[in-house]
mmCIF file of C-alpha atoms in Angstrom:
data_model
loop_
_atom_site.group_PDB
_atom_site.id
_atom_site.type_symbol
_atom_site.label_atom_id
_atom_site.label_comp_id
_atom_site.label_asym_id
_atom_site.label_seq_id
_atom_site.Cartn_x
_atom_site.Cartn_y
_atom_site.Cartn_z
ATOM 1 C CA UNK A 875 202.618 -30.274 69.027
ATOM 2 C CA UNK A 876 201.402 -29.096 72.337
ATOM 3 C CA UNK A 877 202.759 -27.303 70.312
ATOM 4 C CA UNK A 878 199.450 -27.158 67.920
ATOM 5 C CA UNK A 879 197.595 -27.084 71.034
ATOM 6 C CA UNK A 880 197.648 -23.258 73.513
ATOM 7 C CA UNK A 881 195.326 -20.632 71.779
ATOM 8 C CA UNK A 882 191.322 -18.903 72.442
ATOM 9 C CA UNK A 883 189.479 -16.802 70.610
ATOM 10 C CA UNK A 884 188.525 -13.894 72.225
ATOM 11 C CA UNK A 885 188.516 -10.403 71.665
ATOM 12 C CA UNK A 886 190.325 -8.337 73.672
ATOM 13 C CA UNK A 887 191.083 -4.333 74.622
ATOM 14 C CA UNK A 888 195.345 -4.366 74.458
ATOM 15 C CA UNK A 889 195.814 -1.105 76.817
ATOM 16 C CA UNK A 890 198.280 -1.059 79.582
ATOM 17 C CA UNK A 891 199.402 -5.124 78.535
ATOM 18 C CA UNK A 892 202.806 -5.989 77.435
ATOM 19 C CA UNK A 893 202.718 -8.897 74.535
ATOM 20 C CA UNK A 894 204.775 -11.501 73.610
ATOM 21 C CA UNK A 895 207.623 -10.145 72.283
ATOM 22 C CA UNK A 896 211.320 -9.741 73.538
ATOM 23 C CA UNK A 897 213.979 -7.664 72.895
ATOM 24 C CA UNK A 898 217.724 -8.954 73.411
ATOM 25 C CA UNK A 899 220.471 -6.913 73.431
ATOM 26 C CA UNK A 900 224.429 -6.880 74.510
ATOM 27 C CA UNK A 901 226.192 -3.498 73.761
ATOM 28 C CA UNK A 902 224.699 -2.403 70.645
ATOM 29 C CA UNK A 903 223.995 -5.817 69.195
ATOM 30 C CA UNK A 904 219.944 -6.548 69.494
ATOM 31 C CA UNK A 905 217.872 -9.858 68.625
ATOM 32 C CA UNK A 906 213.542 -10.106 69.492
ATOM 33 C CA UNK A 907 211.916 -12.940 69.928
ATOM 34 C CA UNK A 908 208.213 -13.184 69.718
ATOM 35 C CA UNK A 909 206.107 -16.076 70.739
ATOM 36 C CA UNK A 910 203.694 -17.589 67.986
ATOM 37 C CA UNK A 911 200.659 -19.082 67.737
ATOM 38 C CA UNK A 912 200.169 -21.780 65.007
ATOM 39 C CA UNK A 913 196.970 -20.994 64.325
ATOM 40 C CA UNK A 914 194.560 -18.316 64.974
ATOM 41 C CA UNK A 915 190.861 -17.035 64.461
ATOM 42 C CA UNK A 916 190.409 -13.996 62.415
ATOM 43 C CA UNK A 917 189.685 -11.847 65.349
ATOM 44 C CA UNK A 918 192.687 -12.514 66.527
ATOM 45 C CA UNK A 919 194.184 -9.817 63.760
ATOM 46 C CA UNK A 920 195.483 -7.129 64.205
ATOM 47 C CA UNK A 921 198.687 -8.664 66.157
ATOM 48 C CA UNK A 922 199.439 -7.411 69.047
ATOM 49 C CA UNK A 923 201.933 -3.689 68.181
ATOM 50 C CA UNK A 924 205.318 -4.657 69.487
ATOM 51 C CA UNK A 925 205.095 -7.860 67.270
ATOM 52 C CA UNK A 926 205.079 -4.989 64.341
ATOM 53 C CA UNK A 927 208.034 -3.063 65.783
ATOM 54 C CA UNK A 928 210.134 -5.601 66.213
ATOM 55 C CA UNK A 929 209.331 -6.817 62.365
ATOM 56 C CA UNK A 930 210.148 -2.938 61.107
ATOM 57 C CA UNK A 931 213.902 -2.953 62.869
ATOM 58 C CA UNK A 932 214.347 -6.442 61.682
ATOM 59 C CA UNK A 933 216.479 -7.260 58.420
ATOM 60 C CA UNK A 934 215.974 -11.121 59.084
ATOM 61 C CA UNK A 935 213.370 -13.373 60.575
ATOM 62 C CA UNK A 936 214.197 -16.733 62.070
ATOM 63 C CA UNK A 937 210.897 -19.603 61.896
ATOM 64 C CA UNK A 938 211.162 -22.694 64.019
ATOM 65 C CA UNK A 939 211.387 -24.174 60.341
ATOM 66 C CA UNK A 940 210.596 -23.639 57.233
ATOM 67 C CA UNK A 941 206.731 -23.084 56.355
ATOM 68 C CA UNK A 942 206.922 -23.060 52.201
ATOM 69 C CA UNK A 943 208.355 -26.517 53.455
ATOM 70 C CA UNK A 944 205.426 -27.803 55.565
ATOM 71 C CA UNK A 945 203.086 -27.462 52.635
ATOM 72 C CA UNK A 946 205.836 -29.029 49.641
ATOM 73 C CA UNK A 947 204.222 -32.510 48.882
ATOM 74 C CA UNK A 948 207.176 -33.517 49.841
ATOM 75 C CA UNK A 949 206.113 -33.089 53.843
ATOM 76 C CA UNK A 950 202.911 -34.458 53.460
ATOM 77 C CA UNK A 951 204.901 -37.922 52.200
ATOM 78 C CA UNK A 952 207.085 -37.544 54.900
ATOM 79 C CA UNK A 953 203.840 -37.056 57.223
ATOM 80 C CA UNK A 954 202.582 -40.032 55.834
ATOM 81 C CA UNK A 955 206.495 -42.141 56.158
ATOM 82 C CA UNK A 956 206.760 -41.650 60.371
ATOM 83 C CA UNK A 957 203.408 -40.794 61.014
ATOM 84 C CA UNK A 958 201.224 -43.954 59.907
ATOM 85 C CA UNK A 959 202.308 -47.418 60.035
ATOM 86 C CA UNK A 960 203.910 -49.290 57.584
ATOM 87 C CA UNK A 961 204.161 -52.535 57.889
ATOM 88 C CA UNK A 962 200.205 -53.701 58.482
ATOM 89 C CA UNK A 963 199.776 -52.630 62.206
ATOM 90 C CA UNK A 964 196.780 -51.258 63.162
ATOM 91 C CA UNK A 965 195.672 -48.525 65.712
ATOM 92 C CA UNK A 966 193.928 -51.395 67.069
ATOM 93 C CA UNK A 967 196.994 -53.177 67.913
ATOM 94 C CA UNK A 968 198.399 -50.560 69.675
ATOM 95 C CA UNK A 969 196.061 -49.659 71.785
ATOM 96 C CA UNK A 970 193.255 -51.591 74.650
ATOM 97 C CA UNK A 971 190.608 -52.084 74.011
ATOM 98 C CA UNK A 972 188.917 -49.330 76.771
ATOM 99 C CA UNK A 973 190.960 -46.936 75.208
ATOM 100 C CA UNK A 974 190.186 -48.051 71.502
ATOM 101 C CA UNK A 975 186.264 -47.998 72.121
ATOM 102 C CA UNK A 976 186.918 -44.472 73.695
ATOM 103 C CA UNK A 977 188.433 -42.906 71.275
ATOM 104 C CA UNK A 978 186.263 -44.201 68.528
ATOM 105 C CA UNK A 979 183.767 -42.589 70.818
ATOM 106 C CA UNK A 980 185.147 -39.286 70.527
ATOM 107 C CA UNK A 981 185.968 -39.477 66.688
ATOM 108 C CA UNK A 982 182.226 -40.787 65.863
ATOM 109 C CA UNK A 983 180.832 -37.589 67.552
ATOM 110 C CA UNK A 984 182.739 -35.785 65.661
ATOM 111 C CA UNK A 985 181.294 -37.393 62.476
ATOM 112 C CA UNK A 986 184.481 -39.215 62.058
ATOM 113 C CA UNK A 987 185.173 -42.647 61.871
ATOM 114 C CA UNK A 988 188.050 -44.845 63.472
ATOM 115 C CA UNK A 989 188.571 -46.584 60.430
ATOM 116 C CA UNK A 990 189.566 -43.848 58.024
ATOM 117 C CA UNK A 991 192.159 -43.377 61.600
ATOM 118 C CA UNK A 992 193.545 -47.233 61.769
ATOM 119 C CA UNK A 993 197.350 -46.661 60.218
ATOM 120 C CA UNK A 994 197.499 -43.555 62.084
ATOM 121 C CA UNK A 995 199.950 -43.387 65.006
ATOM 122 C CA UNK A 996 199.011 -42.739 68.200
ATOM 123 C CA UNK A 997 200.820 -39.567 67.860
ATOM 124 C CA UNK A 998 199.708 -38.497 64.829
ATOM 125 C CA UNK A 999 196.147 -39.299 66.803
ATOM 126 C CA UNK A 1000 196.649 -36.983 68.852
ATOM 127 C CA UNK A 1001 197.268 -34.347 67.226
ATOM 128 C CA UNK A 1002 194.654 -34.993 64.672
ATOM 129 C CA UNK A 1003 192.109 -34.398 67.353
ATOM 130 C CA UNK A 1004 193.300 -31.330 68.686
ATOM 131 C CA UNK A 1005 193.148 -29.997 65.297
ATOM 132 C CA UNK A 1006 189.761 -31.292 64.897
ATOM 133 C CA UNK A 1007 188.906 -29.217 67.885
ATOM 134 C CA UNK A 1008 190.179 -25.715 66.780
ATOM 135 C CA UNK A 1009 189.022 -25.975 63.903
ATOM 136 C CA UNK A 1010 185.834 -26.999 64.944
ATOM 137 C CA UNK A 1011 186.462 -23.462 67.240
ATOM 138 C CA UNK A 1012 187.164 -21.295 64.262
ATOM 139 C CA UNK A 1013 190.808 -21.551 64.503
ATOM 140 C CA UNK A 1014 191.363 -21.452 60.326
ATOM 141 C CA UNK A 1015 193.378 -18.770 59.646
ATOM 142 C CA UNK A 1016 197.373 -18.305 58.981
ATOM 143 C CA UNK A 1017 199.291 -18.530 62.634
ATOM 144 C CA UNK A 1018 201.507 -15.317 63.977
ATOM 145 C CA UNK A 1019 204.475 -17.748 61.895
ATOM 146 C CA UNK A 1020 203.167 -18.627 58.692
ATOM 147 C CA UNK A 1021 201.861 -14.411 59.115
ATOM 148 C CA UNK A 1022 205.681 -12.734 59.001
ATOM 149 C CA UNK A 1023 207.063 -15.493 56.914
ATOM 150 C CA UNK A 1024 204.674 -14.330 53.695
ATOM 151 C CA UNK A 1025 205.035 -10.607 54.582
ATOM 152 C CA UNK A 1026 208.767 -11.344 55.039
ATOM 153 C CA UNK A 1027 208.820 -12.856 51.297
ATOM 154 C CA UNK A 1028 206.503 -9.602 50.447
ATOM 155 C CA UNK A 1029 208.792 -7.209 51.719
ATOM 156 C CA UNK A 1030 212.105 -9.063 50.709
ATOM 157 C CA UNK A 1031 213.648 -9.601 54.204
ATOM 158 C CA UNK A 1032 215.624 -12.536 54.943
ATOM 159 C CA UNK A 1033 214.301 -15.654 55.854
ATOM 160 C CA UNK A 1034 216.091 -18.636 57.665
ATOM 161 C CA UNK A 1035 214.877 -21.404 60.339
ATOM 162 C CA UNK A 1036 215.987 -24.319 63.422
ATOM 163 C CA UNK A 1037 214.690 -26.703 61.972
ATOM 164 C CA UNK A 1038 214.167 -28.703 59.037
ATOM 165 C CA UNK A 1039 210.219 -29.695 58.453
ATOM 166 C CA UNK A 1040 211.413 -33.353 58.537
ATOM 167 C CA UNK A 1041 213.377 -32.803 61.934
ATOM 168 C CA UNK A 1042 210.067 -31.634 63.559
ATOM 169 C CA UNK A 1043 208.552 -34.904 62.404
ATOM 170 C CA UNK A 1044 211.222 -36.559 63.710
ATOM 171 C CA UNK A 1045 209.971 -34.822 67.464
ATOM 172 C CA UNK A 1046 206.301 -35.560 67.015
ATOM 173 C CA UNK A 1047 207.363 -39.104 65.866
ATOM 174 C CA UNK A 1048 208.304 -39.732 69.455
ATOM 175 C CA UNK A 1049 204.953 -39.020 71.453
ATOM 176 C CA UNK A 1050 203.622 -41.721 73.048
ATOM 177 C CA UNK A 1051 206.260 -44.331 71.747
ATOM 178 C CA UNK A 1052 205.600 -46.621 74.452
ATOM 179 C CA UNK A 1053 202.621 -44.946 76.292
ATOM 180 C CA UNK A 1054 200.620 -45.472 73.137
ATOM 181 C CA UNK A 1055 197.396 -45.941 76.147
ATOM 182 C CA UNK A 1056 198.282 -42.986 78.348
ATOM 183 C CA UNK A 1057 199.038 -40.747 75.301
ATOM 184 C CA UNK A 1058 195.032 -41.581 73.693
ATOM 185 C CA UNK A 1059 193.840 -41.521 77.180
ATOM 186 C CA UNK A 1060 195.611 -37.691 77.715
ATOM 187 C CA UNK A 1061 194.440 -36.711 74.247
ATOM 188 C CA UNK A 1062 190.688 -37.573 74.520
ATOM 189 C CA UNK A 1063 190.568 -36.021 78.526
ATOM 190 C CA UNK A 1064 192.414 -32.971 76.962
ATOM 191 C CA UNK A 1065 189.979 -32.095 73.625
ATOM 192 C CA UNK A 1066 187.302 -32.329 76.515
ATOM 193 C CA UNK A 1067 188.559 -28.749 78.596
ATOM 194 C CA UNK A 1068 190.021 -27.308 74.966
ATOM 195 C CA UNK A 1069 187.558 -24.293 74.365
ATOM 196 C CA UNK A 1070 188.339 -23.080 78.149
ATOM 197 C CA UNK A 1071 192.238 -24.065 77.996
ATOM 198 C CA UNK A 1072 192.420 -21.755 74.088
ATOM 199 C CA UNK A 1073 190.664 -18.789 76.012
ATOM 200 C CA UNK A 1074 193.281 -18.370 78.678
ATOM 201 C CA UNK A 1075 196.111 -19.138 76.567
ATOM 202 C CA UNK A 1076 195.733 -16.402 74.574
ATOM 203 C CA UNK A 1077 194.865 -14.845 76.396
ATOM 204 C CA UNK A 1078 198.321 -15.383 78.030
ATOM 205 C CA UNK A 1079 199.841 -15.098 74.533
ATOM 206 C CA UNK A 1080 198.705 -11.568 74.317
ATOM 207 C CA UNK A 1081 199.620 -10.632 77.255
ATOM 208 C CA UNK A 1082 203.349 -11.979 77.091
ATOM 209 C CA UNK A 1083 202.190 -13.414 80.810
ATOM 210 C CA UNK A 1084 204.584 -16.744 80.398
ATOM 211 C CA UNK A 1085 204.399 -16.757 84.095
ATOM 212 C CA UNK A 1086 200.516 -17.709 83.911
ATOM 213 C CA UNK A 1087 201.264 -20.230 80.543
ATOM 214 C CA UNK A 1088 203.449 -22.083 82.582
ATOM 215 C CA UNK A 1089 201.387 -22.448 85.808
ATOM 216 C CA UNK A 1090 198.267 -23.545 83.195
ATOM 217 C CA UNK A 1091 199.499 -25.393 80.549
ATOM 218 C CA UNK A 1092 203.169 -26.518 81.105
ATOM 219 C CA UNK A 1093 203.698 -28.275 84.215
ATOM 220 C CA UNK A 1094 200.471 -30.795 84.376
ATOM 221 C CA UNK A 1095 202.132 -31.712 80.425
ATOM 222 C CA UNK A 1096 206.134 -32.241 82.437
ATOM 223 C CA UNK A 1097 204.557 -34.407 84.895
ATOM 224 C CA UNK A 1098 202.346 -36.388 82.614
ATOM 225 C CA UNK A 1099 204.984 -36.949 79.651
ATOM 226 C CA UNK A 1100 208.247 -35.818 81.429
ATOM 227 C CA UNK A 1101 210.261 -37.796 78.049
ATOM 228 C CA UNK A 1102 207.948 -35.811 75.418
ATOM 229 C CA UNK A 1103 208.508 -32.195 76.884
ATOM 230 C CA UNK A 1104 212.503 -32.597 77.217
ATOM 231 C CA UNK A 1105 212.215 -33.704 73.286
ATOM 232 C CA UNK A 1106 209.806 -31.173 72.384
ATOM 233 C CA UNK A 1107 210.652 -28.429 74.644
ATOM 234 C CA UNK A 1108 213.836 -28.325 76.621
ATOM 235 C CA UNK A 1109 216.150 -30.072 74.357
ATOM 236 C CA UNK A 1110 214.970 -27.385 71.518
ATOM 237 C CA UNK A 1111 215.636 -24.984 73.399
ATOM 238 C CA UNK A 1112 219.442 -25.761 74.423
ATOM 239 C CA UNK A 1113 219.858 -27.044 70.498
ATOM 240 C CA UNK A 1114 219.200 -23.087 69.853
ATOM 241 C CA UNK A 1115 221.153 -21.815 72.220
ATOM 242 C CA UNK A 1116 223.956 -21.522 69.950
ATOM 243 C CA UNK A 1117 222.281 -20.542 66.898
ATOM 244 C CA UNK A 1118 221.033 -17.363 68.668
ATOM 245 C CA UNK A 1119 224.453 -16.072 70.892
ATOM 246 C CA UNK A 1120 225.590 -16.468 66.693
ATOM 247 C CA UNK A 1121 222.503 -13.991 65.876
ATOM 248 C CA UNK A 1122 223.820 -11.662 68.007
ATOM 249 C CA UNK A 1123 227.547 -11.475 67.493
ATOM 250 C CA UNK A 1124 226.448 -10.466 64.036
ATOM 251 C CA UNK A 1125 225.746 -7.402 62.515
ATOM 252 C CA UNK A 1126 221.801 -7.831 61.111
ATOM 253 C CA UNK A 1127 219.050 -7.287 63.491
ATOM 254 C CA UNK A 1128 216.896 -10.563 63.820
ATOM 255 C CA UNK A 1129 213.294 -11.289 64.957
ATOM 256 C CA UNK A 1130 213.102 -14.862 65.498
ATOM 257 C CA UNK A 1131 209.523 -16.495 66.063
ATOM 258 C CA UNK A 1132 208.822 -19.552 67.627
ATOM 259 C CA UNK A 1133 205.885 -21.348 69.680
ATOM 260 C CA UNK A 1134 205.192 -18.764 72.715
ATOM 261 C CA UNK A 1135 205.892 -22.264 75.205
ATOM 262 C CA UNK A 1136 210.007 -21.941 74.440
ATOM 263 C CA UNK A 1137 209.157 -18.504 76.432
ATOM 264 C CA UNK A 1138 208.085 -19.823 79.520
ATOM 265 C CA UNK A 1139 209.918 -21.255 82.360
ATOM 266 C CA UNK A 1140 213.206 -21.484 84.282
ATOM 267 C CA UNK A 1141 213.974 -24.398 81.210
ATOM 268 C CA UNK A 1142 213.254 -21.474 78.165
ATOM 269 C CA UNK A 1143 215.287 -19.870 75.871
ATOM 270 C CA UNK A 1144 214.727 -16.302 77.615
ATOM 271 C CA UNK A 1145 216.079 -18.027 80.441
ATOM 272 C CA UNK A 1146 219.220 -19.551 78.725
ATOM 273 C CA UNK A 1147 219.949 -15.881 76.909
ATOM 274 C CA UNK A 1148 219.540 -14.566 80.731
ATOM 275 C CA UNK A 1149 222.566 -17.111 82.222
ATOM 276 C CA UNK A 1150 224.772 -16.017 79.104
ATOM 277 C CA UNK A 1151 224.175 -12.646 80.428
ATOM 278 C CA UNK A 1152 222.160 -10.787 77.654
ATOM 279 C CA UNK A 1153 220.095 -7.727 78.407
ATOM 280 C CA UNK A 1154 216.023 -9.119 77.907
ATOM 281 C CA UNK A 1155 213.070 -6.486 77.537
ATOM 282 C CA UNK A 1156 209.691 -7.052 77.534
ATOM 283 C CA UNK A 1157 207.611 -5.103 75.010
ATOM 284 C CA UNK A 1158 204.692 -3.014 75.703
#
């Protein structure tokens, strides 16, 4: 979810850098939290060592959602049900002629016909535009979350998640509701900059630089779509807090993996935990 759009395509030396992994402690209780990118390129592997450190210490992994469920036929059906018009409405009915023409032109430049997306909601169109660009840039591999989900299955570690895949669909469904033209215009402008922004964002992710991620990637999004930002990030962070504090009271050591944008800013998961008095240390 913008959400799907926070990546890049670079190879760096990792020495001296931190990573997007934090150790949360209170007394003898420990929890690890790692930031994920949902799509990666083959050059992004191996992941920073901090991820392996947290994984090896944990007996249980907790994700945003059920990764296997995202690939189920039921989820595909739910996607079509929630993110396409079911009452005969067409995309052309909810967009201004100028915006519709701009979208059609962009899709044609990618050898795609707008007719194939006639029943898509603007929310689904926005996500689709981003995915098309990311695939064209070579981001074709599983992300951090999928990598560790399947590794944990092979290693017989416990698995859990905060939200069902269907709940995540409702978050996407809310994008652009009442601002259909604006979200399509925003998405069309965003994909023009995606190659450059991917490079910056992945550097911030690898270095664990949450301040830079907030400044370059989140403030504009929040200013343009405050309600969507609140639904996709702020409210979900707050919803996860009771579950995280419950984990801190358990004897197990968990490794929580969530989208990296949930870890940046004064409303982030890390900020909320710090307010509760937990000690937070970034791993190198």
